[in-house]
Tab-separated table of C-alpha atoms in Angstrom:
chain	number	residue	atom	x	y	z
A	22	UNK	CA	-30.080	-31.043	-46.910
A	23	UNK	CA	-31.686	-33.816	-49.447
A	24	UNK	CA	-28.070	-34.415	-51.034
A	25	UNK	CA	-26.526	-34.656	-47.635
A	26	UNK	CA	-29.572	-36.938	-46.629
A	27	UNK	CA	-28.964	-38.842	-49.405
A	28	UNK	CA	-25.263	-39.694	-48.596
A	29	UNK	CA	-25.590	-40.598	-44.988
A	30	UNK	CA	-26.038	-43.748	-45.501
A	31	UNK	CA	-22.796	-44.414	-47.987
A	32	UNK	CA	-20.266	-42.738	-50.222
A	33	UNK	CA	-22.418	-42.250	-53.725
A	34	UNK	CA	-21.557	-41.039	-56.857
A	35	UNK	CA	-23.828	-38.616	-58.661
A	36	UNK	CA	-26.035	-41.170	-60.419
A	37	UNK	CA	-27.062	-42.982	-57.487
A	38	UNK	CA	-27.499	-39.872	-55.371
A	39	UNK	CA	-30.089	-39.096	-57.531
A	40	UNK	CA	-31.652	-42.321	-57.655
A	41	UNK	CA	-31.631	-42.848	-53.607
A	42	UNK	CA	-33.232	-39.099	-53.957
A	43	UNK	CA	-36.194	-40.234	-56.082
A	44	UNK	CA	-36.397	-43.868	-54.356
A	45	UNK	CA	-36.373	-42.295	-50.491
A	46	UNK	CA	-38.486	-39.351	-51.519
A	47	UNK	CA	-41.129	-41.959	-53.030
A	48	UNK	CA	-40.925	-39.935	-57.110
A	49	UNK	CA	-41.793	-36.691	-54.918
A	50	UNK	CA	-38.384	-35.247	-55.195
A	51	UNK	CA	-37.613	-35.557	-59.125
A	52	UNK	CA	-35.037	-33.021	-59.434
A	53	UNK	CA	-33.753	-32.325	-63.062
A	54	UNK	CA	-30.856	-34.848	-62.692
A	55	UNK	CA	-28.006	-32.239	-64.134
A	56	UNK	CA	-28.565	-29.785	-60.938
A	57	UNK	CA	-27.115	-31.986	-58.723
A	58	UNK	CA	-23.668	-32.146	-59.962
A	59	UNK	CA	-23.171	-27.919	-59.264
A	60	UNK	CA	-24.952	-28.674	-55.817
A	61	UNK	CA	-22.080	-31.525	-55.225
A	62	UNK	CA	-19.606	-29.317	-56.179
A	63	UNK	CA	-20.911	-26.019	-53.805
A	64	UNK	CA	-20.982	-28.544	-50.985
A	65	UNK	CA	-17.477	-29.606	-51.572
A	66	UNK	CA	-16.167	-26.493	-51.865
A	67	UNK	CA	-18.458	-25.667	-48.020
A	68	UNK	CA	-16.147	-28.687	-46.831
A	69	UNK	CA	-19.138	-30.470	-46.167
A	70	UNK	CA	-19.032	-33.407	-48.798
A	71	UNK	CA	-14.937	-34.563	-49.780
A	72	UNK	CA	-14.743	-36.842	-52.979
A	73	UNK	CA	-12.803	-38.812	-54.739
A	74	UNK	CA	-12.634	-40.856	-58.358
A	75	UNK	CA	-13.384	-44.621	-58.304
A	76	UNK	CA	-13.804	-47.308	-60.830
A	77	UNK	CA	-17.100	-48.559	-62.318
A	78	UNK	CA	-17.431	-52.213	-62.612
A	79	UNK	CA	-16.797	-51.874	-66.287
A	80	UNK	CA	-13.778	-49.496	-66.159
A	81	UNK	CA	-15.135	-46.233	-66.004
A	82	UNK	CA	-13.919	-43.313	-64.176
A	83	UNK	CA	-16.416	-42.131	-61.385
A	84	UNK	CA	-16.403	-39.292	-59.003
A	85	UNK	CA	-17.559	-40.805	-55.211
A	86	UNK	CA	-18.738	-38.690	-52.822
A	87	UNK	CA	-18.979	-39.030	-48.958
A	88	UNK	CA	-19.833	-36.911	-46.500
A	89	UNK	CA	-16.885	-35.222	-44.224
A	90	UNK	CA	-17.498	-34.843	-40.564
A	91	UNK	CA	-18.554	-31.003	-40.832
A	92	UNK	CA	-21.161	-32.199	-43.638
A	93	UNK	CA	-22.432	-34.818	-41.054
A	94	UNK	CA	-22.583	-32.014	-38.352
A	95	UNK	CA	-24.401	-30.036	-40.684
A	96	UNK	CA	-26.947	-32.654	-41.352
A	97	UNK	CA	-27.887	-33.162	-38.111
A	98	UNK	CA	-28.274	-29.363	-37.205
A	99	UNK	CA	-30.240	-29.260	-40.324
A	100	UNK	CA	-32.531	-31.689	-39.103
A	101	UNK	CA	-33.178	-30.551	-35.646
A	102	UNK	CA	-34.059	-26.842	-37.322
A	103	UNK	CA	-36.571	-29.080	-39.867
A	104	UNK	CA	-38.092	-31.724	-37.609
A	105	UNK	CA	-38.779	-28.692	-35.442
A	106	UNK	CA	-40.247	-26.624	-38.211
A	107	UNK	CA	-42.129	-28.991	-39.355
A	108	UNK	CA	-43.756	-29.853	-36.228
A	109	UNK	CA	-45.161	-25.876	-35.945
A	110	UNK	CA	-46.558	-26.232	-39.105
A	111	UNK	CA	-48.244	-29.340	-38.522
A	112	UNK	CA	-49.880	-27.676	-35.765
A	113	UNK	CA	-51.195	-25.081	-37.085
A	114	UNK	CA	-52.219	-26.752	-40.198
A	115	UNK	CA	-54.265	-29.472	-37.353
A	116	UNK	CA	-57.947	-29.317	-37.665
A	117	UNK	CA	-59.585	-27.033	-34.972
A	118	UNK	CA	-61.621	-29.553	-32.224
A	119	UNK	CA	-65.102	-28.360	-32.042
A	120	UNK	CA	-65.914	-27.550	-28.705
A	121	UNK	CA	-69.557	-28.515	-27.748
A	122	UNK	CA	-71.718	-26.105	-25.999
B	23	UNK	CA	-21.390	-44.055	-77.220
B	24	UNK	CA	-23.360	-42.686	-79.914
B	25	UNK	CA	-22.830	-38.997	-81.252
B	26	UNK	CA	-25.365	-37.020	-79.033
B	27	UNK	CA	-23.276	-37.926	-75.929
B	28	UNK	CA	-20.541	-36.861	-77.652
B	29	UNK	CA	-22.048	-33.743	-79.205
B	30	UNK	CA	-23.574	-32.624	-75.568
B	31	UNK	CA	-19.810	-33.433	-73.478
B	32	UNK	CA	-18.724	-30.585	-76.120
B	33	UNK	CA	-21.083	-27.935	-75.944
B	34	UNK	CA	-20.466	-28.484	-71.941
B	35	UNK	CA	-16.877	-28.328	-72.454
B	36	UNK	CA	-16.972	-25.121	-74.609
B	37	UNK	CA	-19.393	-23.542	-72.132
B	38	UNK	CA	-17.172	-24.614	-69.272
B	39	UNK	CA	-14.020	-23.424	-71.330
B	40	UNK	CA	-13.553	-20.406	-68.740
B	41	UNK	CA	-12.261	-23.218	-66.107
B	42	UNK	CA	-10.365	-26.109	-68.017
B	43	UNK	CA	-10.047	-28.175	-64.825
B	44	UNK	CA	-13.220	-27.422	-63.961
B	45	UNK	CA	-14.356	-28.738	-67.356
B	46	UNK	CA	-12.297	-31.674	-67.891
B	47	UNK	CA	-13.699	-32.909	-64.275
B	48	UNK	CA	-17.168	-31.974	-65.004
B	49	UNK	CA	-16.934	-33.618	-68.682
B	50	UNK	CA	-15.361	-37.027	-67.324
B	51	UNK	CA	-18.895	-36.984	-64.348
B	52	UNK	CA	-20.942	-35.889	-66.646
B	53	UNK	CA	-19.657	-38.627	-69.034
B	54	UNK	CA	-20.553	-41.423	-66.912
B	55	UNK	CA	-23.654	-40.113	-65.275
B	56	UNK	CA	-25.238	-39.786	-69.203
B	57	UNK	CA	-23.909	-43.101	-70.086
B	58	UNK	CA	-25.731	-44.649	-67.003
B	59	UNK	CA	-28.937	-43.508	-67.763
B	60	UNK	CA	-28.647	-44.146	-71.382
B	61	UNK	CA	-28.089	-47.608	-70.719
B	62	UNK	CA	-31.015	-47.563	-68.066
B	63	UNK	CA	-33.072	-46.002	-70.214
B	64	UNK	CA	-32.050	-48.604	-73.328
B	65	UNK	CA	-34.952	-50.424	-75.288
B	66	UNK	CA	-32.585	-51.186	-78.047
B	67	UNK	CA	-32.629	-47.776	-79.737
B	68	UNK	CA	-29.106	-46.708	-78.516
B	69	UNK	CA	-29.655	-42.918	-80.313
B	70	UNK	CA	-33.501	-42.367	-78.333
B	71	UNK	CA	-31.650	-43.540	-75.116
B	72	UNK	CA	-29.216	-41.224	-75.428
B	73	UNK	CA	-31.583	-38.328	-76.295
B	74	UNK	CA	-33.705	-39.050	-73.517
B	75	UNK	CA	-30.742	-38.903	-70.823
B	76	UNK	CA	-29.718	-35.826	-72.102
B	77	UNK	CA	-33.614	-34.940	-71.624
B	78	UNK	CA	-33.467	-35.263	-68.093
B	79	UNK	CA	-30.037	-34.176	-67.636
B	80	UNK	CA	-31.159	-30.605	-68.779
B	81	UNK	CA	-29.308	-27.994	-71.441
B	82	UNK	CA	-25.715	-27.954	-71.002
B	83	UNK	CA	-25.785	-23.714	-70.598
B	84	UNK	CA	-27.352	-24.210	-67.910
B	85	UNK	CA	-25.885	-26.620	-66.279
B	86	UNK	CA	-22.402	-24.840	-66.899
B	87	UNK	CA	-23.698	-21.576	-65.454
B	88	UNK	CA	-24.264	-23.125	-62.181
B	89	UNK	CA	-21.046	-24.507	-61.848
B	90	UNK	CA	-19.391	-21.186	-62.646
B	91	UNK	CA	-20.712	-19.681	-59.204
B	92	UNK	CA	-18.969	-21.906	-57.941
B	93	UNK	CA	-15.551	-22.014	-59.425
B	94	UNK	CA	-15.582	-17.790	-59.147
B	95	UNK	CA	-16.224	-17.990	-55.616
B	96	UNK	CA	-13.074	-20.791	-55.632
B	97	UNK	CA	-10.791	-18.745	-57.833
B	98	UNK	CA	-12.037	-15.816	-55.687
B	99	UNK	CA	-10.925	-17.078	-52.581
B	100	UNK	CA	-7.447	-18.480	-54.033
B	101	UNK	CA	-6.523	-15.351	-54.618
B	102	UNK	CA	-5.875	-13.794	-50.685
B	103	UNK	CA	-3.892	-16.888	-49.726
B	104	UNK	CA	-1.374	-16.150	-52.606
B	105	UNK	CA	-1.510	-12.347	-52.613
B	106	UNK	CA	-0.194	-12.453	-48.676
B	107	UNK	CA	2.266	-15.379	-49.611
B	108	UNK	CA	3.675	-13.046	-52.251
B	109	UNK	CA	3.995	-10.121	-50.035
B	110	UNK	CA	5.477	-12.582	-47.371
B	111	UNK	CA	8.179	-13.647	-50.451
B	112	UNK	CA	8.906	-9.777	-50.845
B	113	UNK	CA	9.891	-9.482	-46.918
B	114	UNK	CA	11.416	-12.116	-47.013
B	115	UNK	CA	13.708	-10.943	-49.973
B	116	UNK	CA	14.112	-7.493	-48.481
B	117	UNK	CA	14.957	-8.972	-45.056
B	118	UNK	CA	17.894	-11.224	-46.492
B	119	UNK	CA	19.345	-7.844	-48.595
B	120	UNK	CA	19.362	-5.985	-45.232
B	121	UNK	CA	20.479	-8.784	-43.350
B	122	UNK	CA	23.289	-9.233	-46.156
B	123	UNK	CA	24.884	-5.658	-45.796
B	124	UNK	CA	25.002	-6.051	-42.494
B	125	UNK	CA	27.054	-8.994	-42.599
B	126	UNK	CA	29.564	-7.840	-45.245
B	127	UNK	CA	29.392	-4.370	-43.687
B	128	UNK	CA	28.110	-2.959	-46.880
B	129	UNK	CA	29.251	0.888	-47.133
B	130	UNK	CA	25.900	3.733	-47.048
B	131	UNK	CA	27.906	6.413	-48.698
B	132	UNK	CA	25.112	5.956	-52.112
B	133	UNK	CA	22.416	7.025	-49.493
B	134	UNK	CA	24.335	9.480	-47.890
B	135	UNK	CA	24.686	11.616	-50.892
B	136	UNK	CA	21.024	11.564	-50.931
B	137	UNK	CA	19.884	11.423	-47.849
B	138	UNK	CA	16.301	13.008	-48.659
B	139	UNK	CA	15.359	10.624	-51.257
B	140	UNK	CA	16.891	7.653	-48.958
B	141	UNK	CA	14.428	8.881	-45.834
B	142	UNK	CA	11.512	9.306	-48.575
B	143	UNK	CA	12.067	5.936	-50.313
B	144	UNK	CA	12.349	4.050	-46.976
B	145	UNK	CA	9.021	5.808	-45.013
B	146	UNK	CA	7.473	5.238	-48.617
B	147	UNK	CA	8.920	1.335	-48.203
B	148	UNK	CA	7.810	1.023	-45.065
B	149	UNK	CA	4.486	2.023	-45.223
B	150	UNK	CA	3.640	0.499	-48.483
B	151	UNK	CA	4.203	-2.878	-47.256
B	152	UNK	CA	2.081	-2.026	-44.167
B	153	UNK	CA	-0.558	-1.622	-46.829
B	154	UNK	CA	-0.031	-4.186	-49.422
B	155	UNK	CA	-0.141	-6.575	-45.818
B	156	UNK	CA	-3.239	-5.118	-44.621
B	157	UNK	CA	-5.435	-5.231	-48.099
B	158	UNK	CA	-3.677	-8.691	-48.597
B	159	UNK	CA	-4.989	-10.266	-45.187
B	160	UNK	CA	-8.405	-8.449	-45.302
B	161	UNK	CA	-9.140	-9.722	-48.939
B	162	UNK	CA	-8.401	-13.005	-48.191
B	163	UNK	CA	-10.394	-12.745	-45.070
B	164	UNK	CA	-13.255	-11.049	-47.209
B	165	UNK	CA	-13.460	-13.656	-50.028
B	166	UNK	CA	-13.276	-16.395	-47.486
B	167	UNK	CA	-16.593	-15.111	-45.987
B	168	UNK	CA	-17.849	-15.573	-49.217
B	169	UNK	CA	-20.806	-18.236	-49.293
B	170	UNK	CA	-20.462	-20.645	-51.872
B	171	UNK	CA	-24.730	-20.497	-53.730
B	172	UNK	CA	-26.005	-17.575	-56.048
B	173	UNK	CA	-22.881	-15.321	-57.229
B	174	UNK	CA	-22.459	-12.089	-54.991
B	175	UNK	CA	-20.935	-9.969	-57.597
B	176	UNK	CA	-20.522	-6.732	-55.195
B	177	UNK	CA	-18.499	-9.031	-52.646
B	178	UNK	CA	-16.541	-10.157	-55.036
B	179	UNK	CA	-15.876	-7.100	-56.952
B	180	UNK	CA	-14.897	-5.961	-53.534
B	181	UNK	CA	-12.755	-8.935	-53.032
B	182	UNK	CA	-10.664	-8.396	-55.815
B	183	UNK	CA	-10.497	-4.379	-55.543
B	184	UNK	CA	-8.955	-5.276	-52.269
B	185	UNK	CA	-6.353	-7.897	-53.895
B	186	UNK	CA	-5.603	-5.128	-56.676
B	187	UNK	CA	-5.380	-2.859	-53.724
B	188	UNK	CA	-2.543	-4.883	-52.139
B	189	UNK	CA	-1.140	-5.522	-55.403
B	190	UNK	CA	-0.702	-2.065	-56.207
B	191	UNK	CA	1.074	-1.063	-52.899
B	192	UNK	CA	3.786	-3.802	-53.499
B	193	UNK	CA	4.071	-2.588	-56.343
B	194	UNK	CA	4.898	1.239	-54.757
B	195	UNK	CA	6.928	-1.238	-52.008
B	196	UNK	CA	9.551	-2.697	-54.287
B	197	UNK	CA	9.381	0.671	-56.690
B	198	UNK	CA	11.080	2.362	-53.318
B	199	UNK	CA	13.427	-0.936	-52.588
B	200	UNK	CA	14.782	-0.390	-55.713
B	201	UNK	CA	15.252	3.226	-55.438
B	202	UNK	CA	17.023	2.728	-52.308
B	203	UNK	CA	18.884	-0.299	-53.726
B	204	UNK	CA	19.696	1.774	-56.087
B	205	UNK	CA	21.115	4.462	-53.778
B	206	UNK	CA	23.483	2.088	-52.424
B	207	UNK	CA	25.090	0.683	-54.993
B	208	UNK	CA	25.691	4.381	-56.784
B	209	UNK	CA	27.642	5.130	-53.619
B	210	UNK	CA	30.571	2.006	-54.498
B	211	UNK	CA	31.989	0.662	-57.307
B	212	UNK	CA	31.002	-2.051	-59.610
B	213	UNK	CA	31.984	-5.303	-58.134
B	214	UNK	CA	30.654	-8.909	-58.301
B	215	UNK	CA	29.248	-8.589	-54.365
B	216	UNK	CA	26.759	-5.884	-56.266
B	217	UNK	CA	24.666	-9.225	-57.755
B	218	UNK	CA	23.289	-10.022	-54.493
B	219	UNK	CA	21.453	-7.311	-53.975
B	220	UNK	CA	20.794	-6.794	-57.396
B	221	UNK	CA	19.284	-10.652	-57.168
B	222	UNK	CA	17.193	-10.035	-53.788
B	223	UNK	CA	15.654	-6.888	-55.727
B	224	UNK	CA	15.270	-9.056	-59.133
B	225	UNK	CA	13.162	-11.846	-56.739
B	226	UNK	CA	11.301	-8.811	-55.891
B	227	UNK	CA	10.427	-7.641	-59.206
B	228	UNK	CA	9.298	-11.697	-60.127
B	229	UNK	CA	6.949	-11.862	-57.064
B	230	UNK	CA	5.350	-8.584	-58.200
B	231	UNK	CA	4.939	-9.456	-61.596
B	232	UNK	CA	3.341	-12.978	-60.593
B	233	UNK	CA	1.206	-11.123	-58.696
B	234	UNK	CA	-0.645	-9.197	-61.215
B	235	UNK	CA	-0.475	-11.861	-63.663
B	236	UNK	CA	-2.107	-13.667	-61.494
B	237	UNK	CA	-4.632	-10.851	-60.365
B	238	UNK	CA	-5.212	-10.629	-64.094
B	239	UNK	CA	-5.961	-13.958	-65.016
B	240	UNK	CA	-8.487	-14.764	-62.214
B	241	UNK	CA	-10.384	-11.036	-63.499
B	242	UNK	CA	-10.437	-11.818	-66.901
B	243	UNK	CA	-11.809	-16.125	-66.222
B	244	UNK	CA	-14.615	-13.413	-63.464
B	245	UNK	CA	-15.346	-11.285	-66.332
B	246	UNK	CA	-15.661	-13.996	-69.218
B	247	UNK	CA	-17.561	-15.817	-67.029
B	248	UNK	CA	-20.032	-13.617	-65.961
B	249	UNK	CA	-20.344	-11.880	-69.449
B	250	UNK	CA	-21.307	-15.766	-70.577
B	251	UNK	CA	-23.602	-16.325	-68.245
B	252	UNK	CA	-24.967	-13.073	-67.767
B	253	UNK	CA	-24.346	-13.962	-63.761
């Protein structure tokens, strides 16, 4: 969900996934930067990322990656499951109110 | 690019070496993602910058290990769409014999003189092919329902029992279509019309064989895989 997250915005290639990982995650989410490339390639082969090679500004080869319309589905559903989740656990992680006798 | 990028892109190709597309892609990403942070992480010391995005990269074993889930379960699930295309081929081959001696009005004095072995080798024909069909569409069906994450290695041991499995019945299917090819032609004399069939059967034979070299060659990239990683 945090590499699909991550490429909603844009197209990326690996490199700046990572980075827009660490930058929207605020340092929380600093994943050892070579696990993302099998994680690219597992959601590729799911159909839910497609990709393509590009060229850097100085000439190099680089592999983009955008998400497909099944990845974007995904996403969403993903979301709705967390954002719901999370919301149970926040409540019942909430402090108890006191109630006065 | 200093040695250590150089040095690492090897070890990751050698580890990869199972999957050589799989490697050359991974190499030519992993390439440019190293060189990026090298250059990010630059002070002027072009070997520390280097050594430091390896760092945080993370050892090229394991890396490669990860990917190879992957490109099993991809191999894996190439495998069902060919095996049924195959068996499709042999039909199709068999079809166009049959379909040929009707149209020349090809004598069946060969399978007359045998007319048990003609009734065995056809029912055996027949219901070969059923099989090899079957097995074919249900492995491909299988692997496909394969999630792509941490390696299943009973699914796919299953997946590829069931592609040996329809493998080995085409194998028993054009075994019988050339006994019964055979049978024909014993019946007649040698003539040039005999090469048709003798073709249709030969396409046969090729499918087969592509087949299991391909069966092969997909177990043996599981096997040295798995043995490599200890997946």
């Amino acid at each position: 969900m945090i590499v699909l997250a991550a490429l909603e915005a844009a197209p990326a290639h690996g490199y700046a996934i990572i980075e827009e990982i660490r930058r929207r995650s605020g340092g929380a989410f600093d994943l050892p930067e070579g696990t993302v490339y099998p994680v690219l390639h597992r959601l590729e082969t799911s159909q839910l990322l497609s990709s393509h090679w590009e060229k850097s500004p100085i000439g190099r080869r680089r592999r983009v990656y955008s998400l497909t319309k099944h990845g974007s589905a995904s996403l969403a559903a993903r979301r709705t499951s967390w954002v719901q989740f999370s919301s149970a656990i926040e409540a019942l992680l909430a402090e108890p109110k006191l109630c006065r006798t | 690019m200093s040695h250590l990028i150089v040095r690492y892109l090897e070890q990751l190709a050698h580890e990869l070496s199972f999957d050589r597309s799989l490697s050359r892609r991974v190499c030519e990403e992993v390439e440019d993602h190293l060189r990026q942070s090298a250059e990010r992480h630059s002070d002027g010391d072009t070997m520390e910058a280097e050594r430091r995005a390896i760092e945080l990269f993370g050892p090229a074993k394991i890396i490669a290990a990860q990917f190879a889930a992957t490109s099993l379960l991809k191999r894996s699930r190439a495998v069902g769409p060919i095996v049924v295309l195959i068996v499709l081929g042999v039909f199709a081959a068999m079809k166009a014999r049959v379909a040929w001696y009707a149209a020349t009005g090809w004598s069946t004095s060969g399978s007359a003189r045998f007319p048990d072995i003609g009734v065995i080798a056809y029912a055996f024909d027949r219901y070969a092919f059923y099989l090899a069909l079957m097995t074919g569409l249900c492995g491909w069906v299988y692997a496909f329902r394969m999630q792509p994450g941490a390696l299943d290695k009973t699914r796919l041991q299953r997946s590829f029992m069931l592609s040996a499995a329809a493998g080995a019945a085409l194998i028993g299917s054009v075994l019988a279509d050339i006994v019964l090819t055979a049978l024909r032609l014993s019946g007649v004399g040698w003539s040039i019309s005999h090469l048709i069939p003798i073709a249709s059967v030969g396409i046969e034979v090729a499918l087969v064989v592509a087949l299991i070299a391909r069966i092969h060659a997909v177990t043996s990239l599981v096997t040295t895989a798995t043995l490599r990683f200890d997946l």
